[in-house]
XYZ file of C-alpha atoms in Angstrom:
581
model
C -1.036 98.083 107.843
C -3.788 96.019 105.840
C -7.338 96.903 106.067
C -8.104 93.448 107.275
C -5.943 93.723 110.136
C -7.958 96.924 111.007
C -11.443 95.298 110.979
C -10.155 92.321 112.927
C -8.628 94.138 115.284
C -11.906 96.650 115.756
C -14.195 93.408 115.837
C -11.964 91.289 118.770
C -12.148 94.537 120.491
C -16.189 94.852 120.250
C -15.503 98.057 118.545
C -17.838 99.261 115.670
C -16.361 98.443 112.460
C -14.779 101.453 110.459
C -15.888 102.317 107.144
C -13.534 102.090 104.048
C -12.599 105.652 104.150
C -12.119 105.682 107.814
C -9.876 102.946 107.721
C -7.878 104.494 104.672
C -7.322 107.820 106.734
C -6.286 105.790 109.928
C -3.891 103.605 107.491
C -2.431 107.076 106.336
C -2.362 109.233 109.468
C -0.366 106.167 111.145
C 1.838 105.912 108.373
C 2.698 109.568 108.222
C 3.548 109.506 112.040
C 5.965 106.692 111.697
C 9.292 108.148 112.601
C 11.740 108.057 109.697
C 15.508 108.544 109.438
C 16.918 108.074 105.993
C 20.881 108.328 104.801
C 20.394 109.909 101.360
C 23.825 111.180 99.924
C 27.320 111.307 100.227
C 28.671 114.764 100.048
C 32.379 115.832 99.132
C 33.277 118.942 100.305
C 36.182 120.017 97.984
C 37.261 123.253 100.234
C 38.154 121.034 102.973
C 38.528 117.327 101.357
C 35.789 115.898 103.833
C 33.190 113.689 103.238
C 29.967 114.176 104.827
C 26.606 112.370 104.895
C 23.301 113.893 104.290
C 20.436 112.424 106.796
C 16.828 113.170 105.749
C 14.125 112.860 108.977
C 10.911 113.810 109.544
C 10.258 116.565 112.336
C 7.928 116.135 115.256
C 4.508 117.134 114.576
C 4.372 119.502 116.965
C 7.032 121.565 115.229
C 5.291 121.446 111.954
C 6.225 118.091 110.569
C 7.728 117.895 107.338
C 10.884 116.465 106.041
C 14.415 118.119 106.851
C 18.210 117.472 106.239
C 21.062 116.964 108.731
C 24.444 117.075 107.244
C 26.871 115.169 109.401
C 30.844 113.896 109.190
C 30.893 110.542 107.886
C 33.205 109.345 110.765
C 29.797 110.064 112.827
C 28.418 106.536 111.657
C 30.744 104.914 114.154
C 28.816 106.761 116.897
C 25.323 106.677 116.038
C 24.746 107.622 119.740
C 25.925 111.299 118.974
C 23.961 111.308 115.548
C 20.763 110.444 117.927
C 21.411 113.625 119.995
C 22.282 115.767 116.987
C 18.877 114.425 115.314
C 16.685 115.163 118.754
C 18.300 118.572 118.800
C 16.944 119.018 115.202
C 13.455 118.267 116.189
C 13.457 114.732 114.461
C 10.539 112.463 115.306
C 12.310 109.567 116.948
C 10.927 106.593 118.549
C 10.465 107.510 122.798
C 12.415 104.075 123.641
C 15.968 104.882 123.845
C 16.890 101.368 122.162
C 14.645 101.569 119.176
C 16.263 105.341 118.660
C 19.321 104.177 118.479
C 18.545 100.794 116.414
C 16.721 103.261 113.881
C 19.481 105.756 113.644
C 22.003 102.579 113.690
C 20.008 100.832 110.551
C 20.101 104.157 108.543
C 23.838 104.871 109.261
C 24.840 101.286 108.052
C 23.141 101.922 104.486
C 25.528 103.591 101.893
C 23.772 106.108 99.993
C 23.656 105.638 96.158
C 23.584 109.560 95.526
C 27.114 111.486 95.870
C 27.722 115.325 94.980
C 30.177 117.857 95.435
C 29.752 121.203 97.415
C 32.097 124.146 97.719
C 31.844 127.690 99.216
C 34.294 129.198 96.611
C 31.955 130.479 93.613
C 33.431 130.796 90.258
C 35.170 128.208 87.887
C 35.824 124.690 89.272
C 37.481 122.927 86.114
C 35.053 123.547 83.176
C 31.902 124.293 85.758
C 31.190 127.845 87.030
C 29.612 127.499 90.229
C 27.130 130.369 91.883
C 24.773 129.955 94.910
C 22.118 129.684 92.510
C 23.664 126.983 90.698
C 26.363 125.596 88.633
C 26.787 125.715 84.708
C 28.972 123.420 82.548
C 30.327 119.675 82.874
C 29.327 119.086 86.510
C 26.123 121.133 86.756
C 24.557 118.113 88.318
C 26.746 117.064 90.736
C 28.548 120.256 92.016
C 26.410 122.456 94.497
C 26.980 125.876 96.447
C 27.687 124.806 100.386
C 25.058 126.999 102.190
C 22.441 126.913 99.306
C 20.172 130.191 98.763
C 20.326 131.175 102.143
C 24.028 132.233 101.800
C 23.482 134.320 98.757
C 23.457 137.758 100.341
C 23.276 140.697 98.081
C 25.842 138.785 95.319
C 24.231 136.153 93.088
C 20.595 137.732 94.097
C 18.662 138.550 91.330
C 15.547 141.171 90.674
C 13.639 142.599 87.175
C 14.926 141.644 84.025
C 18.299 141.906 82.062
C 16.147 143.597 79.384
C 14.991 146.777 81.658
C 18.396 146.766 83.508
C 19.807 147.108 80.057
C 17.836 149.675 78.444
C 17.686 152.045 81.425
C 21.428 152.105 81.593
C 21.822 153.352 77.848
C 21.766 156.678 78.171
C 23.760 157.403 81.541
C 26.640 155.052 79.629
C 26.584 157.304 76.954
C 27.480 160.338 79.231
C 29.868 158.176 81.307
C 33.345 156.262 80.469
C 33.170 155.221 84.084
C 30.082 153.151 84.112
C 31.212 151.652 81.014
C 34.395 150.657 82.609
C 32.863 149.583 85.845
C 30.317 147.219 83.752
C 33.351 146.249 81.626
C 35.304 145.282 84.770
C 32.544 143.063 85.948
C 31.977 140.934 82.775
C 35.858 140.649 82.601
C 36.255 139.009 86.069
C 34.955 135.394 84.838
C 37.228 136.047 81.895
C 40.650 135.676 83.670
C 40.546 132.139 83.959
C 39.718 131.510 80.167
C 42.655 133.846 79.743
C 45.032 131.971 81.887
C 45.221 134.947 84.091
C 45.825 134.549 87.877
C 46.724 137.949 88.899
C 43.782 140.008 89.774
C 43.721 144.024 89.811
C 42.144 146.623 92.095
C 41.031 149.840 90.397
C 40.785 152.954 92.963
C 38.396 155.666 91.432
C 39.492 158.574 93.511
C 38.261 162.093 93.537
C 36.033 164.518 95.399
C 33.020 163.679 97.508
C 29.505 163.483 95.542
C 30.961 162.465 92.123
C 29.481 159.249 91.572
C 32.161 156.965 92.047
C 30.277 154.627 94.591
C 27.513 154.863 92.047
C 29.768 153.736 89.157
C 31.091 150.671 91.331
C 27.292 149.623 92.271
C 26.430 149.596 88.405
C 29.276 147.165 88.137
C 27.885 144.850 91.157
C 23.923 145.068 89.648
C 25.524 142.685 86.730
C 25.408 139.629 89.223
C 23.499 140.385 92.169
C 21.926 143.509 94.646
C 23.459 146.772 94.442
C 22.392 148.889 97.273
C 24.812 151.561 99.017
C 24.355 149.235 102.097
C 25.583 146.230 100.234
C 29.297 147.829 99.876
C 31.962 146.844 102.364
C 34.924 148.917 103.521
C 38.447 148.985 103.646
C 38.258 148.478 107.372
C 38.087 144.749 107.381
C 40.370 142.027 109.584
C 42.844 140.142 107.247
C 41.134 136.807 107.466
C 37.706 138.645 106.744
C 39.127 140.419 103.457
C 40.284 136.737 102.222
C 36.680 135.386 103.161
C 35.160 138.363 100.896
C 37.478 137.995 98.312
C 37.030 133.956 98.118
C 33.126 134.835 98.009
C 33.592 137.018 94.998
C 35.880 134.695 93.371
C 36.119 135.066 89.604
C 33.642 137.912 89.960
C 33.719 141.721 90.770
C 35.002 142.980 94.279
C 34.154 146.347 95.480
C 35.525 148.384 98.426
C 33.993 151.565 99.281
C 35.902 154.770 100.577
C 39.555 153.965 101.611
C 39.540 157.098 103.896
C 37.174 155.170 106.402
C 40.532 153.116 107.280
C 41.288 153.284 111.137
C 44.655 154.185 112.093
C 47.411 156.974 111.231
C 48.799 157.303 107.604
C 51.783 154.878 108.034
C 48.914 152.007 109.384
C 46.571 152.968 106.499
C 49.433 152.659 103.795
C 50.637 149.329 105.174
C 46.834 148.206 104.738
C 46.339 149.315 101.260
C 49.848 147.487 100.473
C 48.355 144.525 101.976
C 45.213 144.724 100.628
C 46.696 145.410 96.925
C 49.180 141.979 97.286
C 46.423 139.946 98.921
C 43.704 140.686 96.257
C 45.928 140.447 93.146
C 47.702 137.353 94.646
C 44.666 135.171 94.778
C 45.895 133.443 97.942
C 45.025 133.718 101.404
C 47.256 132.823 104.605
C 48.465 129.333 104.235
C 47.437 127.167 107.266
C 48.492 123.730 108.377
C 47.052 120.578 107.155
C 45.167 119.855 110.302
C 43.773 123.530 110.657
C 42.825 123.302 106.983
C 40.112 120.831 108.029
C 38.342 123.277 109.910
C 35.735 125.131 107.515
C 36.492 128.263 109.629
C 40.216 127.764 108.682
C 40.486 126.392 105.400
C 43.008 127.745 103.037
C 41.394 130.127 100.531
C 42.075 131.132 97.253
C 40.313 133.258 94.412
C 40.886 135.507 91.023
C 38.933 139.103 91.082
C 38.864 142.361 89.604
C 38.181 144.845 92.227
C 36.787 148.346 92.430
C 37.609 150.793 95.171
C 36.812 154.249 95.909
C 38.427 157.384 97.880
C 38.881 161.071 97.959
C 42.749 160.928 97.677
C 45.094 158.751 95.655
C 46.983 155.909 96.785
C 50.430 157.773 95.412
C 51.104 161.341 94.683
C 54.263 163.878 94.526
C 53.364 164.911 97.865
C 53.333 161.764 99.887
C 56.230 160.772 101.972
C 56.228 157.507 100.368
C 56.612 155.806 97.020
C 54.855 152.923 96.180
C 56.658 149.851 94.295
C 56.320 149.062 90.565
C 54.610 145.991 91.208
C 51.936 147.569 93.662
C 51.187 149.976 90.806
C 50.216 147.210 88.407
C 48.112 145.491 91.530
C 46.103 148.826 92.646
C 45.893 151.112 90.060
C 44.599 154.885 90.824
C 41.746 156.309 88.387
C 40.928 159.767 88.863
C 37.450 161.052 88.621
C 36.780 164.454 87.479
C 35.220 167.215 90.159
C 31.964 167.947 90.581
C 32.008 171.307 88.161
C 33.162 168.822 85.216
C 30.103 166.430 86.056
C 32.233 163.662 87.813
C 31.520 160.162 86.672
C 29.677 161.719 83.718
C 32.947 162.695 81.887
C 31.317 162.899 78.597
C 28.942 165.708 79.648
C 31.899 168.200 80.434
C 30.762 170.600 77.716
C 26.839 170.507 78.931
C 25.558 173.918 80.206
C 23.067 172.569 82.541
C 24.576 171.134 85.672
C 21.441 169.238 86.630
C 22.280 166.692 83.909
C 24.218 164.767 85.713
C 22.123 164.769 88.655
C 19.537 163.494 86.507
C 21.457 160.470 85.037
C 22.389 159.546 88.343
C 18.929 159.229 89.417
C 18.092 157.425 86.677
C 20.739 154.943 87.329
C 20.018 154.735 91.048
C 16.469 153.866 89.873
C 17.450 151.363 87.228
C 19.966 149.302 89.514
C 17.268 149.067 92.375
C 14.643 147.613 90.517
C 16.746 145.515 88.061
C 19.992 143.577 89.202
C 21.700 140.121 88.914
C 19.921 139.010 86.022
C 22.493 139.926 83.192
C 25.637 137.810 84.382
C 23.469 134.042 84.172
C 23.110 134.422 80.346
C 26.428 135.892 80.101
C 28.319 133.017 81.928
C 26.155 130.306 80.074
C 27.658 131.676 76.843
C 31.269 131.731 78.285
C 31.147 128.060 79.851
C 29.615 126.658 76.425
C 32.443 127.986 74.301
C 35.322 128.468 76.747
C 37.821 128.026 74.448
C 36.379 130.764 71.788
C 36.034 133.306 74.466
C 39.275 132.681 75.779
C 41.022 133.110 72.236
C 38.827 136.291 71.394
C 39.471 137.785 74.945
C 42.992 137.389 74.515
C 43.280 138.894 70.956
C 41.255 141.837 72.405
C 44.158 142.300 75.349
C 46.942 142.049 72.676
C 45.502 144.764 70.407
C 44.492 146.991 73.106
C 48.231 147.047 74.411
C 49.539 147.616 70.872
C 46.912 150.322 70.249
C 48.058 152.492 73.697
C 51.515 151.925 72.632
C 52.600 149.908 75.751
C 54.011 146.893 74.082
C 57.792 148.007 74.301
C 58.308 147.977 77.910
C 57.505 145.098 80.164
C 55.775 147.129 82.931
C 53.878 149.380 80.751
C 52.804 146.201 78.994
C 51.624 144.627 82.040
C 49.692 147.992 83.186
C 48.073 147.989 79.720
C 47.067 144.438 79.979
C 44.821 145.158 83.265
C 42.779 147.519 80.999
C 42.904 145.068 78.285
C 40.857 142.564 80.751
C 37.998 145.073 81.205
C 37.808 145.988 77.533
C 37.604 142.186 76.742
C 34.960 141.984 79.260
C 33.024 145.085 77.920
C 33.144 143.839 74.135
C 32.212 140.361 75.028
C 29.306 141.491 76.737
C 28.317 144.162 74.103
C 28.769 141.467 71.221
C 26.623 139.218 73.230
C 23.857 141.932 73.553
C 24.165 141.999 77.222
C 25.646 145.593 78.039
C 24.032 148.863 77.441
C 26.595 150.117 75.141
C 28.179 149.397 71.939
C 31.617 147.685 71.244
C 32.905 151.206 70.212
C 31.499 152.995 72.995
C 33.657 150.446 75.196
C 36.619 150.882 73.091
C 36.740 154.789 73.804
C 35.705 154.490 77.267
C 38.738 151.966 78.301
C 41.101 154.186 76.340
C 39.920 157.091 78.158
C 40.334 155.839 81.808
C 43.526 153.808 80.440
C 45.257 157.348 79.735
C 43.509 159.203 82.778
C 45.284 156.336 85.128
C 48.446 156.224 83.389
C 49.030 160.041 84.103
C 48.523 159.397 87.486
C 50.823 157.004 87.950
C 54.114 158.527 89.781
C 57.220 156.824 88.229
C 60.700 157.974 89.095
C 62.300 157.003 85.758
C 59.389 159.581 84.153
C 60.043 162.306 86.687
C 63.719 162.442 86.006
C 63.155 162.677 82.526
C 60.727 166.015 83.102
C 63.405 167.501 85.350
C 66.370 167.337 82.767
C 63.755 168.488 80.402
C 63.414 171.531 82.446
C 66.861 171.999 83.303
C 68.058 171.996 79.433
C 65.123 174.988 78.898
C 66.877 176.564 81.501
C 70.370 175.998 80.049
C 69.302 177.384 76.834
C 67.880 180.500 78.019
C 71.245 181.214 80.222
C 68.874 183.538 82.754
C 68.211 180.465 85.276
C 71.198 178.878 85.468
C 74.268 181.510 84.815
C 77.908 180.837 84.847
C 79.275 181.710 88.185
C 83.036 180.587 88.697
C 84.362 180.520 92.028
C 85.465 184.130 92.424
C 82.356 185.482 90.749
C 79.051 186.633 92.410
C 75.653 186.313 90.840
C 74.525 189.196 89.088
C 72.170 191.394 90.718
C 69.300 191.093 88.047
C 69.187 187.466 88.820
C 68.696 187.599 92.594
C 65.567 185.479 93.350
C 65.322 184.302 89.848
C 68.128 181.941 89.374
C 67.822 178.195 90.118
C 71.436 177.745 90.654
C 74.680 178.024 88.264
C 76.953 176.500 85.976
C 80.728 175.954 87.082
C 83.808 173.790 86.150
C 85.178 171.511 88.702
C 88.350 170.106 88.848
C 88.226 166.326 87.995
C 84.320 166.431 87.407
C 83.909 168.956 84.374
C 81.315 171.393 83.985
C 78.371 170.994 86.234
C 74.831 172.576 86.989
C 74.772 173.246 90.594
C 71.232 173.653 91.797
C 69.710 174.822 95.193
C 68.129 171.730 96.890
C 64.728 173.540 97.574
C 64.786 174.635 93.664
C 65.333 170.925 92.851
C 62.511 169.854 95.017
C 60.320 172.226 93.258
C 61.433 170.638 89.917
C 60.737 167.222 90.988
C 57.326 168.201 92.675
C 58.223 167.476 96.334
C 60.684 166.322 98.703
C 59.920 162.565 98.272
C 60.036 162.482 94.866
C 63.234 164.701 94.512
C 64.840 161.762 96.496
C 63.496 159.265 93.939
C 64.734 161.362 91.219
C 68.373 161.732 92.726
C 68.610 157.741 92.855
C 67.705 157.633 89.284
C 69.967 160.191 88.333
C 72.596 158.709 90.157
C 72.263 155.581 88.626
C 72.445 157.248 85.245
C 75.934 158.672 86.346
C 74.265 162.071 85.910
C 74.592 163.212 89.412
C 77.905 164.572 90.626
C 78.282 163.576 94.415
C 80.507 165.175 96.850
C 83.715 164.249 97.969
C 82.360 162.561 101.028
C 80.023 160.399 98.926
C 76.805 162.672 100.060
C 74.512 163.422 97.041
C 74.475 166.955 98.079
C 77.890 168.723 97.080
C 79.529 171.288 99.330
C 80.399 174.324 97.589
C 80.497 178.099 98.035
C 78.715 180.387 95.781
C 77.754 184.191 96.031
C 74.617 186.405 95.636
C 72.197 183.099 96.327
C 71.831 184.253 100.108
C 73.395 181.413 101.236
C 76.635 181.980 103.078
C 79.822 179.906 103.237
C 80.125 176.561 101.753
C 76.639 175.252 101.334
C 75.184 172.061 100.130
C 73.942 172.083 96.342
C 72.581 169.590 93.741
C 75.197 169.117 90.981
C 74.773 167.340 87.896
C 76.885 166.914 84.934
C 76.187 169.489 82.395
C 77.289 167.348 79.429
C 74.771 164.629 80.678
C 71.946 166.648 81.038
C 72.435 168.138 77.884
C 72.676 164.513 76.381
C 69.735 163.517 77.975
């Protein structure tokens, strides 16, 4: 609107002529209130493969004015009337006349935006770019954005304080705790899985008595990339879809589940849920849905790569449980025992400290550190990894291989896979320390991860190993001659051995000499009834077990002096096989 037009208008109306300043103000106000709708960008949602359009509009002055954005499906350009409704509901300042509103929006939708960018609700690696709610790092940093923006950031990826203050405050606690070093190594290892060409994740379960610092260690790991308050932790008690979404939200990052004991339901239900979580987390793929359903943002197929930490008071598996986990499950969800409060819990390097308050003071120091400083260390680390992906991948791979060799696990495929999971954590810890972004040295990292590995390995129940233990105990008993004396068919057990003998030795027609054990004693040697069943399966496969004529694993025999009248059942093993190992 020109100044000459305004002057002419006021003269014709017989009104006082406005000053130049007044006319400029009137022109600016008139222009600012003019309704505006612009099509400013095409958006490609790489999760749903859907194209959308970003509209920019001016809000009603009564609603505060200013410019806002509205995201619509591109197909909506064919129904401008529906878009008008969406804009009105969003508070857009549109012409009062219906035809003018429709014409304005139709014109805006007819223009193809020149700008284009991609969005995803999945953090982590996308090609050579790493995406977080705060921004993208790598080749597509200018065109790839997090869907939802900062309002979807939450605790994860939020920041406070500085990396330097965070690092300095944790140096002393990390010197006293293998578990803090391990948790930090896990956080730095998560974005290295892709450079390592590793798709299978892992969940480390810290188990032990309450008030030993298990959750605190996990929170320290979380503080690398975001806020780590006690209320920011989630539990195992999630729906299947909610857990999938939680994994996706933490893609290429650290995921924490607190207190397995909070799960609902009985033991069998809890066991099934734990198994489901282990395979779901490590598998990296959610429930596959139809192509049509996949276009629904609430039902899109989800994928992820994560390293997880969980806590609980009891192990996922023990000799006393009535069920055994499969070997594959043991590789995906690994028990890590935490010392008792008397041994200072997670501050295991204080085991010889005379002052029990040392652990309490260190815990308070950790709590203060991660409350004031969090989320600042991840960005400089991922910037280095993105800039030198190949170098970091090769370096991490070399660290993992060296660790497997160092702990003597390369000889067995299962042992190598088990040790490899800990190698990931060591790689993250060492690379962070080399980048001066960790509150510990590379040597500290090596010692800490080795300690945790050996404790975790001892906590794993393997029927093969337990069978070897049982056979070794039987060999020693045979050498002593007291626990397993020779008792032929017509003989009785010597009185001095009543209540002391585990069983007896005898020659059986067609089977040779056998070692016959009281079933209850065999269970004690194996550790529990479930363990005994598992060990018997191994011994039967090794042809050490001598089954009964009826094919049952407990052979029916008569023996006097054991308090077992008549023909009772015994666990019979080939003596030559026992002694031969």
